[in-house]
């Protein structure tokens, strides 16, 4: 067995230390938000009708604006705090209130305001951002089109410059070019940041963003603007999603967000970035904050669901124990532990990964806002991590909330206990701010094309040709766990016989990533022959997509485990550290168990070792069972925010009454 210290009694001080570690760099801000006495009021009964729900969320958004909730990430020059990481953290915390409110706030301040901040010039910041922050200018982020969701570079909406009037003419040429699923569009938005193909002097200059007014001050739709309501959705019905189309809408030249490309009065286009592809990817990179925010929201929603389910599992009893009259607490059953605790360990792991992602975002964008130089490689790493982490966290939230609903039985199906609403509201997270499968392909493309000097100039076939020419040994150097494995080897030799030995866990996952990347390159290598047709090259790439996704997933698993280990290193409390080490063991071993078919097929583990891993996951569940409540309490969700009767003592009271009634019958 491992020589790690055992867990003593977990005290409130231990829980506080774990919470402090999980809260990370912005722990003070998290505590500040937790202290809000009115936070529990920022939630709407899910049975509320759509129109009433939208009105209620709008009113709550106004309360947040009045309280200064929106100012964190905006520049100090316009009244903000200049705290980009703080803006993401404050958004994350809204996951514990109402997810419609959270998404609505994200549209207003993260997407619409964020587009102006990231893509606009200082004069545009001064003109519009104060009104964005105080909600006098409610807006939309109009990127997605009916026919172009993930393929943003191919949007069909156009903005054509007219030098005679010094205006852009915005048009929706086809039905598939309608901007669709646009938050704030159906009811409240007065202006939209519209992503268009920009034309001037008869030439196309690629995708840019133009601010287009939608409604006047009285809420009337402006001429040439067509708005329709997306209607009732499976969740998030407090958000007024709608469709936008534009028919010859004219906007002033100054409405072009021109940080990366501008049009002079005579129609001359200029940009500091010559390549259209590089310009496009630079623009998207500046908007990565929305993807990071969705990832944090998913972790928050999973944390809330697990808090409800674990609390219920500790109170709910079922079937009498042999030799006694007392019924067994359901969380004492291994099957129930298996349902909840490995997922809880993964939430911990993803929280640490999310913390690192927010720190990276904050440092890079703060440097850029201050006019400093940002290393392009570091920016690409941020974009890749944001894409991959968002995919992992949102898939995890979907699976976790469903598992928690099932773990709570019929009580979990009641609307009052929030799990059904959490499930419905977060379901779309897997496809907005980027479809998860597409995002994993972006991660994999970054892995295999990251050696290129010019990331933006590699299309799909260029990537295939580039990868085919690489030396396989250089691919192995890019594995996400290589540095951690070397660090652990420096600490001590480790014990290969103990599956809880961190160095063994890391080596196994690192080997999987290296082998998967190596195999991917080999599958793509036939495309190196430039004499074959483009159709054949695409067929080679398409046939390897399963391998591409597996490579991305293996890489991300390594990043998350690495983040977990680094997070534990920041914990100074011995008891909290010992608890976190055990949770990390459960995460790593359940990850290996989940993919043990691969490890067996490739000879990385024996059948006996496979069985030992499963036995150790069971043992870890039993060891962590007494601390399950402490682990969810460490999420730091205030009691009045939880809002589910089964998690706030109601179930315990029912159980006590049942036992008292049974005793009276004896």
XYZ file of C-alpha atoms in Angstrom:
666
model
C 0.000 0.000 0.000
C 0.999 3.672 -0.427
C 2.875 5.409 2.381
C 0.564 8.414 2.232
C -0.851 9.543 5.613
C -4.267 8.233 6.533
C -7.235 10.557 6.953
C -7.947 11.409 10.562
C -11.245 12.880 11.669
C -12.216 15.526 9.152
C -12.984 18.663 11.137
C -14.646 21.942 10.094
C -11.133 23.356 9.844
C -10.278 20.618 7.339
C -13.349 21.459 5.269
C -12.424 25.145 5.342
C -8.891 24.311 4.172
C -10.198 22.176 1.309
C -12.611 24.952 0.328
C -9.803 27.505 0.362
C -7.743 25.249 -1.915
C -10.655 24.713 -4.301
C -11.457 28.443 -4.388
C -7.997 29.234 -5.716
C -6.682 32.671 -6.551
C -10.033 34.454 -6.344
C -11.041 32.992 -2.964
C -11.695 36.458 -1.511
C -14.136 37.321 -4.289
C -15.918 33.982 -3.884
C -16.377 34.660 -0.171
C -17.591 38.178 -0.961
C -20.283 36.779 -3.261
C -21.211 34.067 -0.737
C -21.930 36.794 1.791
C -24.746 38.270 -0.326
C -27.891 37.902 1.755
C -30.208 38.248 -1.250
C -28.526 35.628 -3.430
C -31.129 32.954 -2.724
C -33.768 35.345 -4.089
C -32.095 35.269 -7.510
C -34.016 32.208 -8.548
C -37.329 31.740 -10.355
C -39.853 28.939 -9.932
C -39.280 26.742 -13.024
C -43.039 26.324 -13.405
C -43.294 30.026 -14.250
C -44.550 30.729 -17.778
C -42.045 31.839 -20.393
C -43.000 35.510 -20.500
C -43.155 35.850 -16.728
C -39.857 33.965 -16.412
C -38.153 36.279 -18.880
C -39.494 39.346 -17.086
C -38.315 38.043 -13.720
C -34.825 37.304 -15.026
C -34.640 40.758 -16.587
C -35.536 42.314 -13.239
C -32.888 40.231 -11.457
C -30.327 41.227 -14.081
C -31.117 44.838 -13.244
C -30.455 44.119 -9.564
C -27.070 42.646 -10.412
C -26.217 45.677 -12.538
C -27.250 48.058 -9.754
C -25.061 46.166 -7.287
C -21.989 46.442 -9.505
C -21.876 42.728 -10.267
C -20.932 43.445 -13.883
C -17.901 45.676 -13.423
C -15.203 43.109 -12.614
C -13.802 42.387 -16.051
C -14.210 45.754 -17.781
C -11.383 48.309 -18.126
C -10.788 50.743 -15.280
C -10.853 53.565 -17.843
C -14.619 53.076 -18.257
C -15.472 52.338 -14.626
C -14.609 48.646 -14.421
C -12.189 46.856 -12.094
C -9.933 45.401 -14.762
C -10.203 41.971 -13.140
C -10.809 39.548 -15.998
C -10.446 36.447 -13.834
C -12.816 37.977 -11.308
C -15.452 38.439 -14.001
C -15.314 34.714 -14.814
C -15.473 33.740 -11.135
C -18.447 36.021 -10.454
C -20.207 34.462 -13.441
C -19.432 30.950 -12.158
C -21.033 31.695 -8.800
C -24.355 32.488 -10.475
C -24.646 28.781 -11.335
C -25.851 28.281 -7.757
C -28.704 30.753 -8.273
C -30.666 30.576 -11.538
C -28.977 29.345 -14.693
C -31.203 31.493 -16.908
C -29.989 34.514 -14.973
C -26.425 33.313 -15.322
C -26.683 32.841 -19.089
C -28.522 36.144 -19.516
C -25.745 37.921 -17.626
C -23.174 36.107 -19.724
C -24.817 37.304 -22.928
C -24.948 40.909 -21.733
C -21.598 41.337 -20.029
C -19.504 38.406 -21.221
C -20.449 38.131 -24.897
C -21.909 41.485 -26.004
C -19.784 43.613 -23.693
C -16.842 41.276 -24.130
C -16.975 41.622 -27.920
C -16.838 45.425 -27.657
C -13.999 45.194 -25.151
C -11.948 42.623 -27.067
C -12.557 43.807 -30.626
C -13.201 47.543 -30.214
C -10.899 50.544 -29.844
C -10.633 52.832 -26.767
C -13.095 55.354 -28.204
C -15.659 52.590 -28.720
C -15.035 51.382 -25.165
C -15.744 54.847 -23.777
C -18.847 55.266 -25.925
C -20.587 51.966 -25.232
C -19.165 50.006 -22.313
C -20.529 52.164 -19.449
C -24.051 51.644 -20.834
C -23.374 47.932 -21.231
C -22.289 47.663 -17.602
C -25.266 49.520 -16.114
C -27.734 47.786 -18.478
C -28.963 50.914 -20.201
C -27.722 49.280 -23.409
C -28.871 45.648 -23.391
C -27.257 43.757 -26.222
C -26.777 40.533 -28.163
C -23.891 38.497 -29.513
C -24.940 37.517 -33.028
C -22.433 34.997 -34.344
C -24.240 31.676 -34.901
C -26.219 31.309 -38.120
C -28.903 28.786 -38.960
C -26.615 27.189 -41.535
C -23.276 27.974 -39.897
C -22.943 26.981 -36.270
C -19.420 25.785 -35.541
C -18.085 27.011 -38.902
C -17.935 30.697 -37.975
C -15.412 31.504 -40.672
C -18.068 30.711 -43.284
C -20.882 32.959 -42.018
C -22.928 34.464 -44.848
C -24.243 37.684 -43.299
C -22.575 40.615 -45.081
C -21.599 44.180 -44.238
C -20.751 46.170 -47.389
C -19.176 49.589 -47.049
C -20.804 52.494 -48.917
C -18.231 55.320 -49.197
C -20.866 57.785 -50.397
C -22.720 57.687 -47.074
C -19.830 56.368 -44.920
C -22.023 53.534 -43.746
C -22.041 49.762 -43.755
C -25.035 48.024 -45.291
C -25.826 44.830 -43.372
C -27.715 42.073 -45.187
C -28.916 38.522 -44.589
C -28.709 37.068 -48.106
C -30.346 33.686 -47.440
C -32.517 32.018 -44.826
C -29.576 29.910 -43.677
C -27.684 33.144 -42.923
C -30.140 34.192 -40.194
C -28.495 34.707 -36.845
C -30.079 32.028 -34.659
C -30.375 31.159 -30.946
C -29.295 34.696 -30.097
C -29.724 35.480 -26.409
C -31.458 38.810 -25.584
C -32.773 39.057 -29.155
C -36.422 38.092 -28.731
C -37.316 40.580 -25.991
C -34.703 42.871 -24.477
C -31.779 43.536 -26.817
C -31.314 47.036 -28.234
C -28.083 46.403 -30.131
C -26.175 43.379 -31.469
C -22.536 42.648 -32.144
C -23.092 41.005 -35.529
C -20.410 38.845 -37.119
C -20.300 39.410 -40.859
C -18.257 38.968 -44.000
C -16.825 42.448 -44.521
C -16.750 43.968 -48.019
C -15.239 47.237 -49.203
C -14.177 48.392 -52.648
C -15.520 45.149 -54.059
C -13.192 42.952 -51.982
C -14.005 40.575 -49.135
C -11.865 40.967 -46.012
C -13.126 38.085 -43.892
C -15.125 37.931 -40.690
C -15.494 41.079 -38.574
C -17.980 42.339 -36.000
C -20.290 45.308 -36.528
C -22.578 46.879 -33.919
C -26.108 46.974 -35.312
C -28.981 48.717 -33.458
C -32.064 46.467 -33.162
C -34.679 48.496 -31.282
C -35.318 52.118 -30.372
C -35.513 53.417 -26.805
C -39.168 52.405 -26.600
C -38.418 48.822 -27.611
C -39.740 49.102 -31.161
C -37.903 47.022 -33.780
C -36.014 49.278 -36.176
C -36.612 49.329 -39.957
C -34.848 46.573 -41.868
C -34.361 44.452 -38.763
C -36.364 41.223 -38.576
C -36.684 39.521 -35.179
C -38.466 36.264 -34.430
C -38.709 34.356 -31.179
C -37.086 30.912 -30.883
C -39.893 30.042 -28.476
C -40.045 27.559 -25.644
C -36.872 25.520 -25.094
C -36.025 22.420 -23.075
C -34.372 24.682 -20.515
C -33.128 28.228 -19.903
C -36.541 29.705 -20.648
C -35.675 32.859 -18.756
C -33.383 33.717 -21.684
C -35.103 35.312 -24.676
C -33.395 33.554 -27.563
C -34.375 34.755 -31.003
C -33.484 34.910 -34.693
C -32.158 38.010 -36.420
C -32.184 38.934 -40.093
C -31.110 42.205 -41.689
C -32.440 43.737 -44.883
C -30.340 46.662 -46.057
C -29.727 47.939 -42.512
C -27.341 50.890 -42.539
C -24.960 51.570 -39.645
C -22.241 54.230 -39.297
C -18.650 53.375 -40.218
C -17.708 53.908 -36.560
C -19.802 50.849 -35.606
C -17.201 48.480 -37.018
C -15.255 46.979 -34.107
C -11.894 47.669 -35.660
C -9.098 46.536 -33.352
C -7.959 43.973 -35.934
C -9.169 45.587 -39.157
C -10.484 49.025 -40.109
C -12.086 50.748 -43.089
C -11.142 54.330 -43.930
C -13.707 56.878 -45.080
C -12.864 56.176 -48.722
C -13.302 52.421 -48.215
C -9.642 51.458 -47.933
C -9.225 48.430 -45.713
C -6.213 48.033 -43.438
C -5.095 45.581 -40.790
C -1.929 44.931 -38.821
C -2.493 41.214 -39.542
C -2.080 40.496 -43.239
C -3.323 36.911 -43.310
C -7.109 36.595 -43.248
C -6.851 33.261 -41.448
C -4.547 34.643 -38.784
C -6.815 37.653 -38.364
C -9.814 35.382 -37.896
C -8.101 33.177 -35.324
C -6.776 36.227 -33.492
C -10.306 37.585 -33.266
C -11.686 34.292 -31.976
C -8.836 34.027 -29.503
C -9.791 37.380 -28.039
C -13.322 36.009 -27.419
C -12.199 32.906 -25.522
C -13.560 34.249 -22.220
C -17.085 33.050 -23.043
C -15.896 29.470 -23.494
C -13.968 29.613 -20.203
C -17.056 30.959 -18.449
C -19.299 28.153 -19.713
C -16.765 25.638 -18.436
C -16.893 27.180 -14.961
C -20.673 27.217 -15.052
C -20.725 23.487 -15.783
C -18.438 22.745 -12.834
C -20.686 24.844 -10.608
C -23.846 23.066 -11.752
C -22.240 19.648 -11.170
C -21.140 20.766 -7.702
C -24.661 21.839 -6.797
C -26.186 18.580 -8.053
C -23.666 16.526 -6.105
C -24.289 18.551 -2.962
C -27.999 17.768 -3.207
C -27.480 14.072 -3.997
C -24.858 13.381 -1.332
C -26.886 15.124 1.356
C -29.950 13.144 0.361
C -27.943 9.930 0.262
C -26.798 10.516 3.822
C -30.365 11.017 5.063
C -32.336 8.510 2.992
C -32.596 5.002 4.429
C -33.709 1.849 2.665
C -33.999 -1.790 3.814
C -33.281 -2.971 7.323
C -29.802 -4.174 8.225
C -29.491 -7.895 9.053
C -29.984 -8.518 12.762
C -31.454 -5.079 13.473
C -34.415 -2.810 12.931
C -32.464 0.220 11.726
C -32.637 0.794 7.967
C -29.416 1.313 6.045
C -28.439 4.750 4.813
C -28.371 4.501 1.019
C -24.942 6.101 0.756
C -23.587 3.150 2.730
C -24.322 0.871 -0.222
C -21.317 0.438 -2.503
C -23.534 0.742 -5.582
C -24.668 4.182 -4.405
C -21.113 5.229 -3.627
C -20.084 4.091 -7.091
C -22.868 6.210 -8.550
C -21.737 9.399 -6.824
C -18.179 9.385 -5.495
C -16.063 8.845 -8.653
C -18.043 11.674 -10.261
C -17.415 13.812 -7.200
C -13.682 13.146 -7.532
C -13.869 14.221 -11.185
C -15.616 17.453 -10.215
C -12.706 18.179 -7.880
C -10.238 17.478 -10.665
C -12.095 19.703 -13.118
C -12.353 22.488 -10.551
C -8.556 22.598 -10.298
C -8.246 22.500 -14.092
C -10.773 25.325 -14.367
C -8.862 27.388 -11.803
C -5.693 27.100 -13.866
C -7.591 27.992 -17.027
C -9.024 31.150 -15.442
C -5.581 32.176 -14.218
C -4.115 31.682 -17.684
C -6.943 33.689 -19.268
C -6.557 36.485 -16.728
C -2.792 36.781 -17.127
C -2.827 36.720 -20.923
C -5.725 39.105 -21.442
C -4.583 41.494 -18.706
C -1.205 41.711 -20.408
C -2.887 42.357 -23.751
C -5.235 45.001 -22.302
C -2.199 46.794 -20.876
C -0.622 46.879 -24.332
C 1.967 44.194 -23.611
C 3.108 41.456 -25.943
C 1.495 38.029 -25.596
C 3.447 35.001 -26.722
C 1.550 33.405 -29.599
C 2.331 29.912 -28.376
C 0.872 30.766 -24.978
C -2.261 32.179 -26.628
C -2.714 28.998 -28.655
C -2.313 26.950 -25.490
C -5.051 29.013 -23.836
C -7.414 28.480 -26.757
C -6.747 24.744 -26.819
C -7.212 24.377 -23.072
C -10.380 26.455 -23.126
C -11.836 24.303 -25.907
C -10.892 21.020 -24.273
C -11.790 21.926 -20.714
C -15.171 23.233 -21.826
C -15.861 19.922 -23.568
C -14.871 17.857 -20.525
C -16.735 19.972 -17.967
C -19.982 20.219 -19.897
C -20.093 16.515 -20.714
C -19.319 15.847 -17.067
C -22.138 18.126 -15.902
C -24.634 16.343 -18.148
C -23.625 12.884 -16.910
C -23.292 13.961 -13.284
C -26.653 15.671 -12.970
C -28.367 12.632 -14.492
C -26.551 10.323 -12.046
C -27.559 12.576 -9.158
C -31.183 12.590 -10.302
C -31.215 8.801 -10.361
C -29.463 8.644 -6.985
C -32.313 10.667 -5.502
C -35.044 8.472 -6.974
C -38.491 10.003 -7.247
C -37.476 12.899 -5.006
C -34.914 13.875 -7.614
C -37.690 14.079 -10.189
C -39.598 16.726 -8.240
C -39.065 20.245 -9.546
C -38.640 21.602 -6.025
C -35.390 19.653 -5.687
C -33.802 21.419 -8.676
C -32.105 18.457 -10.352
C -34.512 18.291 -13.291
C -34.099 21.995 -13.938
C -30.315 21.760 -13.647
C -30.341 18.915 -16.151
C -32.543 20.792 -18.625
C -30.673 24.073 -18.277
C -27.178 22.604 -18.692
C -27.983 20.199 -21.516
C -27.281 22.840 -24.151
C -23.855 23.590 -22.643
C -22.429 20.697 -24.655
C -23.201 22.479 -27.916
C -23.070 26.207 -27.258
C -19.838 28.171 -27.188
C -18.683 25.403 -29.506
C -19.949 21.886 -30.155
C -17.915 19.591 -27.911
C -16.943 17.131 -30.636
C -15.695 19.968 -32.821
C -13.797 21.412 -29.863
C -11.985 18.123 -29.295
C -10.958 18.153 -32.947
C -9.525 21.631 -32.405
C -7.530 20.315 -29.449
C -6.168 17.448 -31.524
C -5.343 19.738 -34.414
C -3.374 21.890 -31.986
C -1.433 18.847 -30.815
C -0.400 17.778 -34.275
C 0.054 21.162 -35.924
C 1.502 23.030 -32.969
C 4.989 22.935 -34.460
C 3.973 25.160 -37.347
C 5.115 28.766 -37.194
C 1.809 30.021 -38.513
C -1.128 28.237 -36.877
C -3.769 30.167 -38.781
C -2.452 29.221 -42.200
C -3.045 25.479 -41.858
C -6.327 24.263 -43.263
C -7.412 20.631 -42.832
C -5.350 19.290 -45.727
C -2.396 21.468 -44.777
C -2.526 19.995 -41.304
C -2.574 16.465 -42.708
C 0.457 17.137 -44.895
C 2.282 18.843 -42.051
C 1.657 16.014 -39.593
C 2.698 13.422 -42.122
C 6.156 14.974 -42.312
C 6.820 15.092 -38.568
C 9.302 12.930 -36.720
C 7.380 10.736 -34.290
C 9.808 11.347 -31.448
C 8.888 15.021 -31.363
C 5.213 14.128 -30.944
C 5.983 12.166 -27.801
C 7.584 15.245 -26.234
C 4.236 17.057 -26.296
C 2.365 14.738 -23.949
C 0.629 16.674 -21.190
C 1.918 14.486 -18.340
C 5.581 14.275 -19.352
C 6.753 17.060 -17.023
C 4.690 15.735 -14.113
C 6.086 12.230 -14.618
C 9.618 13.585 -14.566
C 8.890 15.622 -11.443
C 7.484 12.613 -9.621
C 10.455 10.476 -10.627
C 12.741 13.119 -9.132
C 10.892 12.902 -5.810
C 11.252 9.122 -5.498
C 11.264 5.885 -7.448
C 7.635 5.014 -6.686
C 6.140 1.574 -6.319
C 4.810 -0.111 -9.423
C 3.030 -2.694 -7.274
C 0.769 -0.079 -5.684
C -1.943 1.281 -7.974
C -2.306 4.249 -5.633
C 1.247 5.296 -6.363
C 0.875 8.586 -8.205
C 3.936 8.017 -10.370
C 2.426 4.757 -11.653
C -0.914 6.415 -12.427
C 0.802 9.259 -14.256
C 3.090 6.916 -16.205
C 0.150 4.834 -17.372
C -1.859 7.840 -18.588
C 1.219 9.461 -20.110
C 1.972 6.264 -22.019
C -1.592 6.157 -23.340
C -1.330 9.734 -24.611
C 2.037 9.165 -26.256
C 0.921 5.943 -27.931
C -2.332 7.498 -29.149
C -0.578 10.495 -30.678
C 2.016 8.237 -32.270
C -0.705 6.074 -33.793
C -2.597 9.112 -35.075
C 0.443 10.383 -36.929
C 0.980 6.950 -38.471
C -2.623 6.846 -39.704
C -2.285 10.269 -41.304
C 1.114 9.619 -42.850
C -0.231 8.246 -46.190
C -1.482 11.762 -46.922
C 2.115 12.955 -47.271
C 2.029 12.145 -50.966
C 1.046 15.459 -52.491
C 0.299 13.670 -55.728
C -2.894 12.118 -54.398
C -6.184 13.915 -54.856
C -7.723 16.290 -52.344
C -10.654 13.880 -52.069
C -8.300 11.063 -51.039
C -6.483 13.306 -48.563
C -9.767 14.269 -46.952
C -10.831 10.621 -46.833
C -7.638 9.783 -44.917
C -8.301 12.580 -42.454
C -11.982 11.689 -42.104
C -11.275 8.015 -41.473
C -8.962 8.963 -38.598
C -11.442 11.202 -36.768
C -12.136 8.582 -34.105
C -8.421 8.439 -33.410
C -8.231 12.229 -33.461
C -10.878 12.512 -30.747
C -9.243 9.812 -28.638
C -5.901 11.634 -28.828
C -7.515 14.864 -27.668
C -9.282 13.126 -24.798
C -6.093 11.392 -23.656
C -4.242 14.698 -23.712
C -6.947 16.479 -21.726
C -7.131 13.739 -19.116
C -3.442 14.320 -18.532
C -3.867 18.078 -18.220
C -6.629 17.648 -15.667
C -4.664 15.194 -13.517
C -1.648 17.493 -13.686
C -3.809 20.410 -12.502
C -5.196 18.309 -9.651
C -1.689 17.439 -8.442
C -0.609 21.090 -8.620
C -3.743 22.107 -6.743
C -2.928 19.682 -3.945
C 0.571 21.172 -3.777
C -0.956 24.531 -2.811
C -2.722 23.034 0.220
C -0.763 23.524 3.460
C -3.191 21.871 5.883
C -2.028 18.234 6.441
C -5.511 16.811 7.009
C -6.970 18.587 3.977
C -4.018 17.530 1.861
C -4.434 13.880 2.875
C -8.117 14.031 1.959
C -7.366 15.629 -1.416
C -4.723 12.987 -2.155
C -7.300 10.260 -1.645
C -9.819 12.049 -3.859
C -7.109 12.386 -6.516
C -6.460 8.627 -6.286
C -10.135 7.973 -6.899
C -10.137 10.318 -9.876
C -7.035 8.807 -11.478
C -8.005 5.177 -10.900
C -11.605 5.622 -12.015
C -10.231 7.294 -15.157
C -8.002 4.292 -15.823
C -10.827 1.878 -14.990
C -13.094 3.661 -17.452
C -10.647 2.968 -20.278
C -9.144 -0.286 -19.038
C -10.162 -1.985 -22.294
C -7.548 0.150 -24.049
C -4.887 -0.571 -21.445
C -5.581 -4.307 -21.673
C -5.663 -4.343 -25.477
C -2.320 -2.561 -25.664
C -0.632 -4.661 -22.998
C -0.211 -1.805 -20.523
C -1.862 -3.724 -17.674
C -2.512 -7.381 -16.968
C -5.896 -8.922 -16.235
C -4.856 -9.199 -12.597
C -3.894 -5.526 -12.464
C -7.195 -4.607 -14.099
C -9.067 -6.406 -11.342
C -6.850 -4.737 -8.731
C -7.784 -1.307 -10.112
C -11.505 -2.059 -9.807
C -11.012 -3.383 -6.276
C -9.065 -0.249 -5.340
C -11.786 2.044 -6.697
C -14.268 0.166 -4.512
C -11.946 0.497 -1.518
C -11.498 4.226 -2.090
C -15.268 4.693 -2.261
C -15.588 2.979 1.124
C -12.765 5.065 2.613
C -14.211 8.333 1.340
C -17.797 7.479 2.291
C -17.472 8.954 5.837
C -16.197 12.193 4.317
C -18.683 12.560 1.463
C -20.614 15.320 3.227
C -17.374 17.151 4.016
C -16.349 16.972 0.363
C -19.552 18.591 -0.909
C -19.574 21.111 1.950
C -16.126 22.177 0.751
C -17.739 23.498 -2.427
C -18.822 26.343 -0.192
C -22.424 26.635 -1.371
C -24.261 28.584 1.359
C -27.155 26.710 2.927
C -29.831 29.110 1.731
C -28.591 28.878 -1.873
C -29.067 25.121 -2.211
C -32.832 25.412 -2.352
C -33.657 21.679 -2.524
C -35.790 20.406 0.397
C -34.172 16.955 0.240
C -30.787 18.582 0.848
C -31.781 20.932 3.638
C -33.067 18.620 6.371
C -36.550 17.756 5.118
C -35.601 14.160 4.306
C -33.925 13.686 7.676
C -37.066 14.894 9.418
C -39.161 12.447 7.408
C -36.867 9.604 8.337
C -36.961 10.567 12.021
C -40.765 10.692 11.952
C -40.916 7.284 10.268
C -38.651 5.736 12.879
C -40.656 7.297 15.681
C -43.864 5.956 14.156
C -42.372 2.469 13.793
C -41.232 2.551 17.391
C -44.713 3.491 18.570
C -46.127 0.392 16.900
C -43.813 -1.976 18.793
